[in-house]
């Protein structure tokens, strides 16, 4: 069967429109299949025709419908984020929203109390605005990342995602009575150290950063500054976080095993620690060398004091890095359904 000139042009235009609606490496094969179907339809309708006219071709094309409709019958259903990625997408989104909004809230509280006390309602409105913008940024960023993964991996299997979908008997959480026992000695030591830390910080807060020293055994006690006012104003938050850590360790000691609750508790604790460390780094100087001046009689210590504060900032920075690594490990363990071990 042969098409006349006008019918041939119409068919080529129609197939071109269908082709533009398709994607992927198989679209040429699909277009060829559609062309074959059109010729078969024309042959059934006009078996004796030597040449098919444009009008006769239009009848077939009208029954088939618009090119977008025809192409849609051959295209896989398109998703911004496909069903196989969506559960992981939701999980990552929830975790990051909790972490980001929690850290933002804590930083706002610290900056509000430590800084100048402004209007409470204006500060609250500012916090709500920050929540909104941060939530939109997190949602947009995670959605974009997963959408890119979806496009790049279209038609392919993602090993990491497939691994999450497979049953791993060893990864199933243990029942509470079968959980690995807490190392009671280690937890008890942490509790004792936490209590000593609370006592020390409370004392430093009361003395406004001063500590006692004696030039000799018979000399009267003198007070000299070790911590700056910048450090002292963060002590209430240190006490609060230390108290929360003691409470977590007491919970572990009582229940005798690491549960999902205590693991997420630890994640939240470490996020709060990171926020506090960032504030401390940005509030240098935190310590003075007045006690060394008093003991040695050296008034001029050169650049020793800035160097000590810089070294302290480096230590805090390493602490932030360690906390981030620990947070990632614990979250990954929870995502995989494992009971996290300390």
Coordinates of C-alpha atoms in Angstrom, one line a residue:
X1 CA 0.0 0.0 0.0
X2 CA 1.2 3.5 -0.9
X3 CA 0.4 6.9 0.5
X4 CA -0.1 9.9 -1.7
X5 CA 2.2 12.9 -1.3
X6 CA 0.0 14.8 1.2
X7 CA -0.7 11.7 3.2
X8 CA 3.0 10.8 3.4
X9 CA 3.8 14.3 4.7
X10 CA 1.0 14.1 7.3
X11 CA 2.2 10.7 8.5
X12 CA 5.8 11.9 8.8
X13 CA 4.6 15.0 10.8
X14 CA 2.5 12.8 13.1
X15 CA 5.4 10.3 13.7
X16 CA 7.8 13.2 14.4
X17 CA 5.3 14.6 17.0
X18 CA 5.1 11.2 18.7
X19 CA 8.9 10.9 18.7
X20 CA 9.3 14.2 20.4
X21 CA 7.0 13.0 23.2
X22 CA 9.1 9.9 23.8
X23 CA 12.4 9.5 25.7
X24 CA 14.9 6.8 26.0
X25 CA 16.9 4.7 23.7
X26 CA 13.9 2.7 22.4
X27 CA 12.0 5.6 21.0
X28 CA 13.0 4.8 17.4
X29 CA 11.7 1.3 17.7
X30 CA 8.5 2.6 19.2
X31 CA 8.0 5.0 16.4
X32 CA 8.6 2.2 13.9
X33 CA 6.0 0.1 15.7
X34 CA 3.4 2.9 15.6
X35 CA 4.1 3.4 11.8
X36 CA 3.6 -0.3 11.2
X37 CA 0.3 -0.2 13.2
X38 CA -0.9 2.8 11.1
X39 CA -0.2 0.9 7.8
X40 CA -1.9 -2.2 9.1
X41 CA -5.0 -0.2 10.1
X42 CA -5.1 1.4 6.6
X43 CA -4.7 -2.0 5.0
X44 CA -7.7 -3.3 6.9
X45 CA -9.9 -0.3 6.0
X46 CA -8.8 0.0 2.4
X47 CA -7.6 -3.4 1.2
X48 CA -8.3 -2.7 -2.4
X49 CA -6.8 0.9 -2.4
X50 CA -3.8 1.4 -4.6
X51 CA -3.0 4.8 -2.9
X52 CA -4.3 6.1 0.4
X53 CA -5.4 9.8 0.6
X54 CA -4.7 12.3 3.2
X55 CA -8.4 12.2 4.4
X56 CA -8.3 8.4 4.8
X57 CA -5.1 8.7 6.9
X58 CA -6.7 11.4 9.0
X59 CA -9.5 9.0 10.0
X60 CA -7.0 6.6 11.4
X61 CA -5.0 9.2 13.2
X62 CA -8.1 10.8 14.7
X63 CA -9.0 7.4 16.2
X64 CA -5.5 7.0 17.6
X65 CA -5.6 10.4 19.2
X66 CA -3.0 13.1 19.9
X67 CA 0.7 12.2 19.7
X68 CA 1.1 12.8 23.4
X69 CA -1.6 10.3 24.1
X70 CA -0.1 7.7 21.8
X71 CA 3.4 8.2 23.3
X72 CA 2.0 8.0 26.8
X73 CA 0.9 4.4 26.1
X74 CA 4.5 3.4 25.4
X75 CA 6.2 5.5 28.2
X76 CA 6.7 4.2 31.7
X77 CA 4.9 6.2 34.3
X78 CA 7.1 9.1 35.3
X79 CA 7.7 10.2 38.9
X80 CA 9.7 13.0 40.4
X81 CA 10.7 10.4 43.0
X82 CA 9.8 6.8 42.1
X83 CA 8.2 4.4 44.6
X84 CA 11.4 2.4 45.2
X85 CA 13.2 5.6 46.4
X86 CA 10.2 7.2 48.2
X87 CA 10.5 5.4 51.6
X88 CA 14.2 6.3 51.8
X89 CA 13.5 9.8 50.7
X90 CA 10.9 10.3 53.4
X91 CA 13.2 8.8 56.1
X92 CA 16.1 11.0 55.1
X93 CA 13.8 14.0 54.9
X94 CA 12.4 13.4 58.4
X95 CA 15.8 12.9 60.0
X96 CA 17.3 16.0 58.4
X97 CA 14.3 18.2 59.3
X98 CA 14.5 17.1 62.9
X99 CA 18.2 17.7 63.0
X100 CA 18.2 21.1 61.2
X101 CA 15.1 22.5 63.0
X102 CA 16.4 21.2 66.4
X103 CA 19.8 22.7 65.9
X104 CA 18.3 26.0 64.7
X105 CA 16.0 26.2 67.7
X106 CA 18.8 25.5 70.1
X107 CA 21.0 28.1 68.5
X108 CA 18.2 30.7 68.6
X109 CA 17.6 30.0 72.3
X110 CA 21.3 30.3 73.1
X111 CA 21.8 33.5 71.1
X112 CA 18.6 35.0 72.6
X113 CA 19.7 34.3 76.2
X114 CA 23.4 35.0 75.8
X115 CA 22.8 38.1 73.6
X116 CA 20.8 41.2 74.3
X117 CA 17.3 40.4 75.5
X118 CA 15.0 41.8 72.8
X119 CA 11.3 41.5 72.4
X120 CA 10.2 37.9 73.0
X121 CA 7.4 38.0 70.4
X122 CA 9.7 39.4 67.8
X123 CA 12.3 36.7 68.6
X124 CA 9.6 34.0 68.3
X125 CA 8.4 35.3 65.0
X126 CA 12.0 35.3 63.8
X127 CA 12.4 31.7 64.9
X128 CA 9.2 30.7 63.0
X129 CA 10.5 32.5 59.9
X130 CA 13.8 30.7 60.2
X131 CA 12.0 27.3 60.7
X132 CA 10.0 28.0 57.5
X133 CA 12.9 29.0 55.3
X134 CA 15.1 26.2 56.7
X135 CA 12.4 23.6 56.2
X136 CA 11.8 24.7 52.6
X137 CA 15.6 24.6 51.9
X138 CA 16.0 21.1 53.3
X139 CA 12.9 19.8 51.5
X140 CA 14.1 21.4 48.2
X141 CA 17.6 20.2 48.5
X142 CA 16.7 16.6 49.4
X143 CA 14.0 16.5 46.8
X144 CA 16.4 17.7 44.1
X145 CA 19.1 15.2 45.1
X146 CA 16.6 12.3 45.0
X147 CA 15.1 13.5 41.7
X148 CA 18.6 13.6 40.2
X149 CA 19.2 10.0 41.5
X150 CA 15.9 9.0 39.9
X151 CA 16.8 10.4 36.5
X152 CA 20.4 9.1 36.5
X153 CA 19.3 5.6 37.6
X154 CA 16.2 5.4 35.5
X155 CA 15.9 1.8 34.4
X156 CA 18.8 0.7 36.5
X157 CA 19.0 -0.9 39.9
X158 CA 20.7 1.0 42.7
X159 CA 22.7 -1.4 44.8
X160 CA 22.3 0.6 48.0
X161 CA 18.6 0.8 47.6
X162 CA 18.3 -2.8 46.7
X163 CA 20.3 -3.7 49.8
X164 CA 17.8 -1.9 52.0
X165 CA 14.9 -3.8 50.5
X166 CA 16.5 -7.3 51.0
X167 CA 15.9 -9.2 54.2
X168 CA 18.9 -9.5 56.3
X169 CA 18.2 -11.7 59.3
X170 CA 21.3 -10.5 61.2
X171 CA 20.1 -6.9 60.8
X172 CA 16.8 -7.4 62.6
X173 CA 16.6 -5.7 65.9
X174 CA 17.0 -7.9 69.0
X175 CA 14.1 -8.1 71.5
X176 CA 14.8 -6.0 74.6
X177 CA 15.6 -9.0 76.7
X178 CA 18.2 -10.2 74.1
X179 CA 19.9 -6.8 73.5
X180 CA 23.6 -6.6 74.1
X181 CA 24.0 -5.5 77.7
X182 CA 25.3 -2.1 78.6
X183 CA 28.8 -1.9 79.9
X184 CA 27.8 -0.9 83.4
X185 CA 31.3 0.0 84.6
X186 CA 31.8 2.4 81.7
X187 CA 28.4 4.0 82.0
X188 CA 28.9 4.4 85.8
X189 CA 32.2 6.1 85.2
X190 CA 30.5 8.5 82.7
X191 CA 27.9 9.3 85.3
X192 CA 30.5 10.1 87.9
X193 CA 32.5 12.2 85.5
X194 CA 29.2 14.0 84.5
X195 CA 28.4 14.8 88.2
X196 CA 31.9 16.1 88.8
X197 CA 31.6 18.2 85.7
X198 CA 28.3 19.7 87.0
X199 CA 29.9 20.5 90.4
X200 CA 32.9 22.2 88.7
X201 CA 30.8 24.2 86.2
X202 CA 28.5 25.3 89.0
X203 CA 31.5 26.5 91.0
X204 CA 33.0 28.4 88.1
X205 CA 29.6 30.0 87.4
X206 CA 29.3 31.2 91.0
X207 CA 32.8 32.6 90.9
X208 CA 32.3 34.2 87.5
X209 CA 35.3 32.3 86.0
X210 CA 37.7 32.6 89.0
X211 CA 39.5 29.7 90.5
X212 CA 41.5 29.6 93.8
X213 CA 45.3 29.3 94.0
X214 CA 47.9 29.5 96.8
X215 CA 51.5 30.7 96.4
X216 CA 52.6 28.2 99.2
X217 CA 51.0 26.0 101.8
X218 CA 50.8 28.8 104.4
X219 CA 49.6 31.5 102.1
X220 CA 46.1 32.8 102.1
X221 CA 43.8 31.7 99.3
X222 CA 43.6 34.0 96.3
X223 CA 41.3 34.0 93.4
X224 CA 42.4 34.4 89.8
X225 CA 40.6 34.3 86.5
X226 CA 40.9 31.3 84.3
X227 CA 37.7 31.5 82.2
X228 CA 36.5 34.6 80.5
X229 CA 33.0 36.1 80.6
X230 CA 32.4 34.7 77.2
X231 CA 32.9 31.2 78.6
X232 CA 30.9 31.8 81.8
X233 CA 27.7 32.9 80.0
X234 CA 27.5 29.5 78.2
X235 CA 27.8 27.5 81.5
X236 CA 24.0 27.2 82.0
X237 CA 23.7 25.4 78.6
X238 CA 26.7 23.2 79.5
X239 CA 25.0 22.3 82.8
X240 CA 21.7 21.5 81.0
X241 CA 23.4 19.3 78.4
X242 CA 25.5 17.5 81.0
X243 CA 22.3 16.9 83.0
X244 CA 20.6 15.4 79.9
X245 CA 23.7 13.1 79.3
X246 CA 23.6 12.0 82.9
X247 CA 19.9 11.2 82.5
X248 CA 20.6 9.1 79.4
X249 CA 23.3 7.2 81.1
X250 CA 21.1 6.5 84.1
X251 CA 18.4 5.2 81.7
X252 CA 20.9 2.9 80.1
X253 CA 22.0 1.7 83.6
X254 CA 18.4 1.0 84.6
X255 CA 17.2 -0.7 81.5
X256 CA 20.5 -2.5 80.9
X257 CA 20.5 -2.3 77.0
X258 CA 20.8 0.2 74.2
X259 CA 17.3 0.9 72.8
X260 CA 16.2 2.9 69.8
X261 CA 15.1 5.6 72.3
X262 CA 18.5 6.0 73.9
X263 CA 20.2 5.9 70.5
X264 CA 18.1 8.8 69.1
X265 CA 18.5 10.5 72.4
X266 CA 22.2 10.3 71.9
X267 CA 21.9 11.7 68.3
X268 CA 19.9 14.7 69.6
X269 CA 22.4 15.2 72.4
X270 CA 25.3 15.2 69.9
X271 CA 23.5 17.7 67.7
X272 CA 23.0 20.0 70.7
X273 CA 26.7 19.6 71.6
X274 CA 27.7 20.6 68.1
X275 CA 25.6 23.7 68.3
X276 CA 27.1 24.7 71.6
X277 CA 30.7 24.0 70.4
X278 CA 30.1 26.2 67.4
X279 CA 28.9 29.0 69.7
X280 CA 32.0 28.5 71.9
X281 CA 34.4 28.7 68.9
X282 CA 32.8 31.9 67.7
X283 CA 33.0 33.5 71.2
X284 CA 36.7 33.3 71.8
X285 CA 38.7 34.1 73.9
X286 CA 37.4 31.6 76.4
X287 CA 40.3 31.2 78.8
X288 CA 43.0 33.5 80.1
X289 CA 46.5 32.8 81.4
X290 CA 46.1 35.0 84.5
X291 CA 46.8 32.1 86.8
X292 CA 50.2 31.5 85.1
X293 CA 51.0 35.1 85.3
X294 CA 50.2 35.0 89.1
X295 CA 52.2 31.9 89.7
X296 CA 55.3 32.7 87.5
X297 CA 55.2 36.5 87.9
X298 CA 55.5 36.8 84.2
X299 CA 53.3 39.7 83.1
X300 CA 54.0 39.5 79.4
X301 CA 53.3 36.1 77.9
X302 CA 53.5 37.3 74.3
X303 CA 51.0 35.6 72.0
X304 CA 50.6 32.6 74.3
X305 CA 47.0 33.5 75.2
X306 CA 45.6 33.8 71.7
X307 CA 47.5 30.6 70.8
X308 CA 45.9 28.7 73.7
X309 CA 42.5 29.9 72.6
X310 CA 43.2 28.9 69.0
X311 CA 44.3 25.4 70.2
X312 CA 41.1 25.1 72.2
X313 CA 39.1 26.0 69.1
X314 CA 40.9 23.3 67.2
X315 CA 40.0 20.8 69.9
X316 CA 36.4 21.9 69.7
X317 CA 36.5 21.5 65.9
X318 CA 37.7 18.0 66.2
X319 CA 34.9 17.3 68.7
X320 CA 32.4 18.6 66.2
X321 CA 33.9 16.3 63.5
X322 CA 33.8 13.3 65.8
X323 CA 30.2 14.0 66.8
X324 CA 29.1 14.3 63.1
X325 CA 30.8 10.9 62.3
X326 CA 29.1 9.3 65.3
X327 CA 25.7 10.8 64.4
X328 CA 26.0 9.5 60.8
X329 CA 26.9 6.0 62.0
X330 CA 24.0 5.9 64.5
X331 CA 21.5 7.1 62.0
X332 CA 22.6 4.7 59.3
X333 CA 22.4 1.9 61.9
X334 CA 18.8 2.9 62.8
X335 CA 17.8 3.2 59.2
X336 CA 19.1 -0.4 58.6
X337 CA 17.0 -1.5 61.5
X338 CA 19.9 -2.5 63.6
X339 CA 20.2 -1.9 67.3
X340 CA 23.1 0.6 67.7
X341 CA 25.9 -0.4 69.9
X342 CA 28.0 2.1 71.7

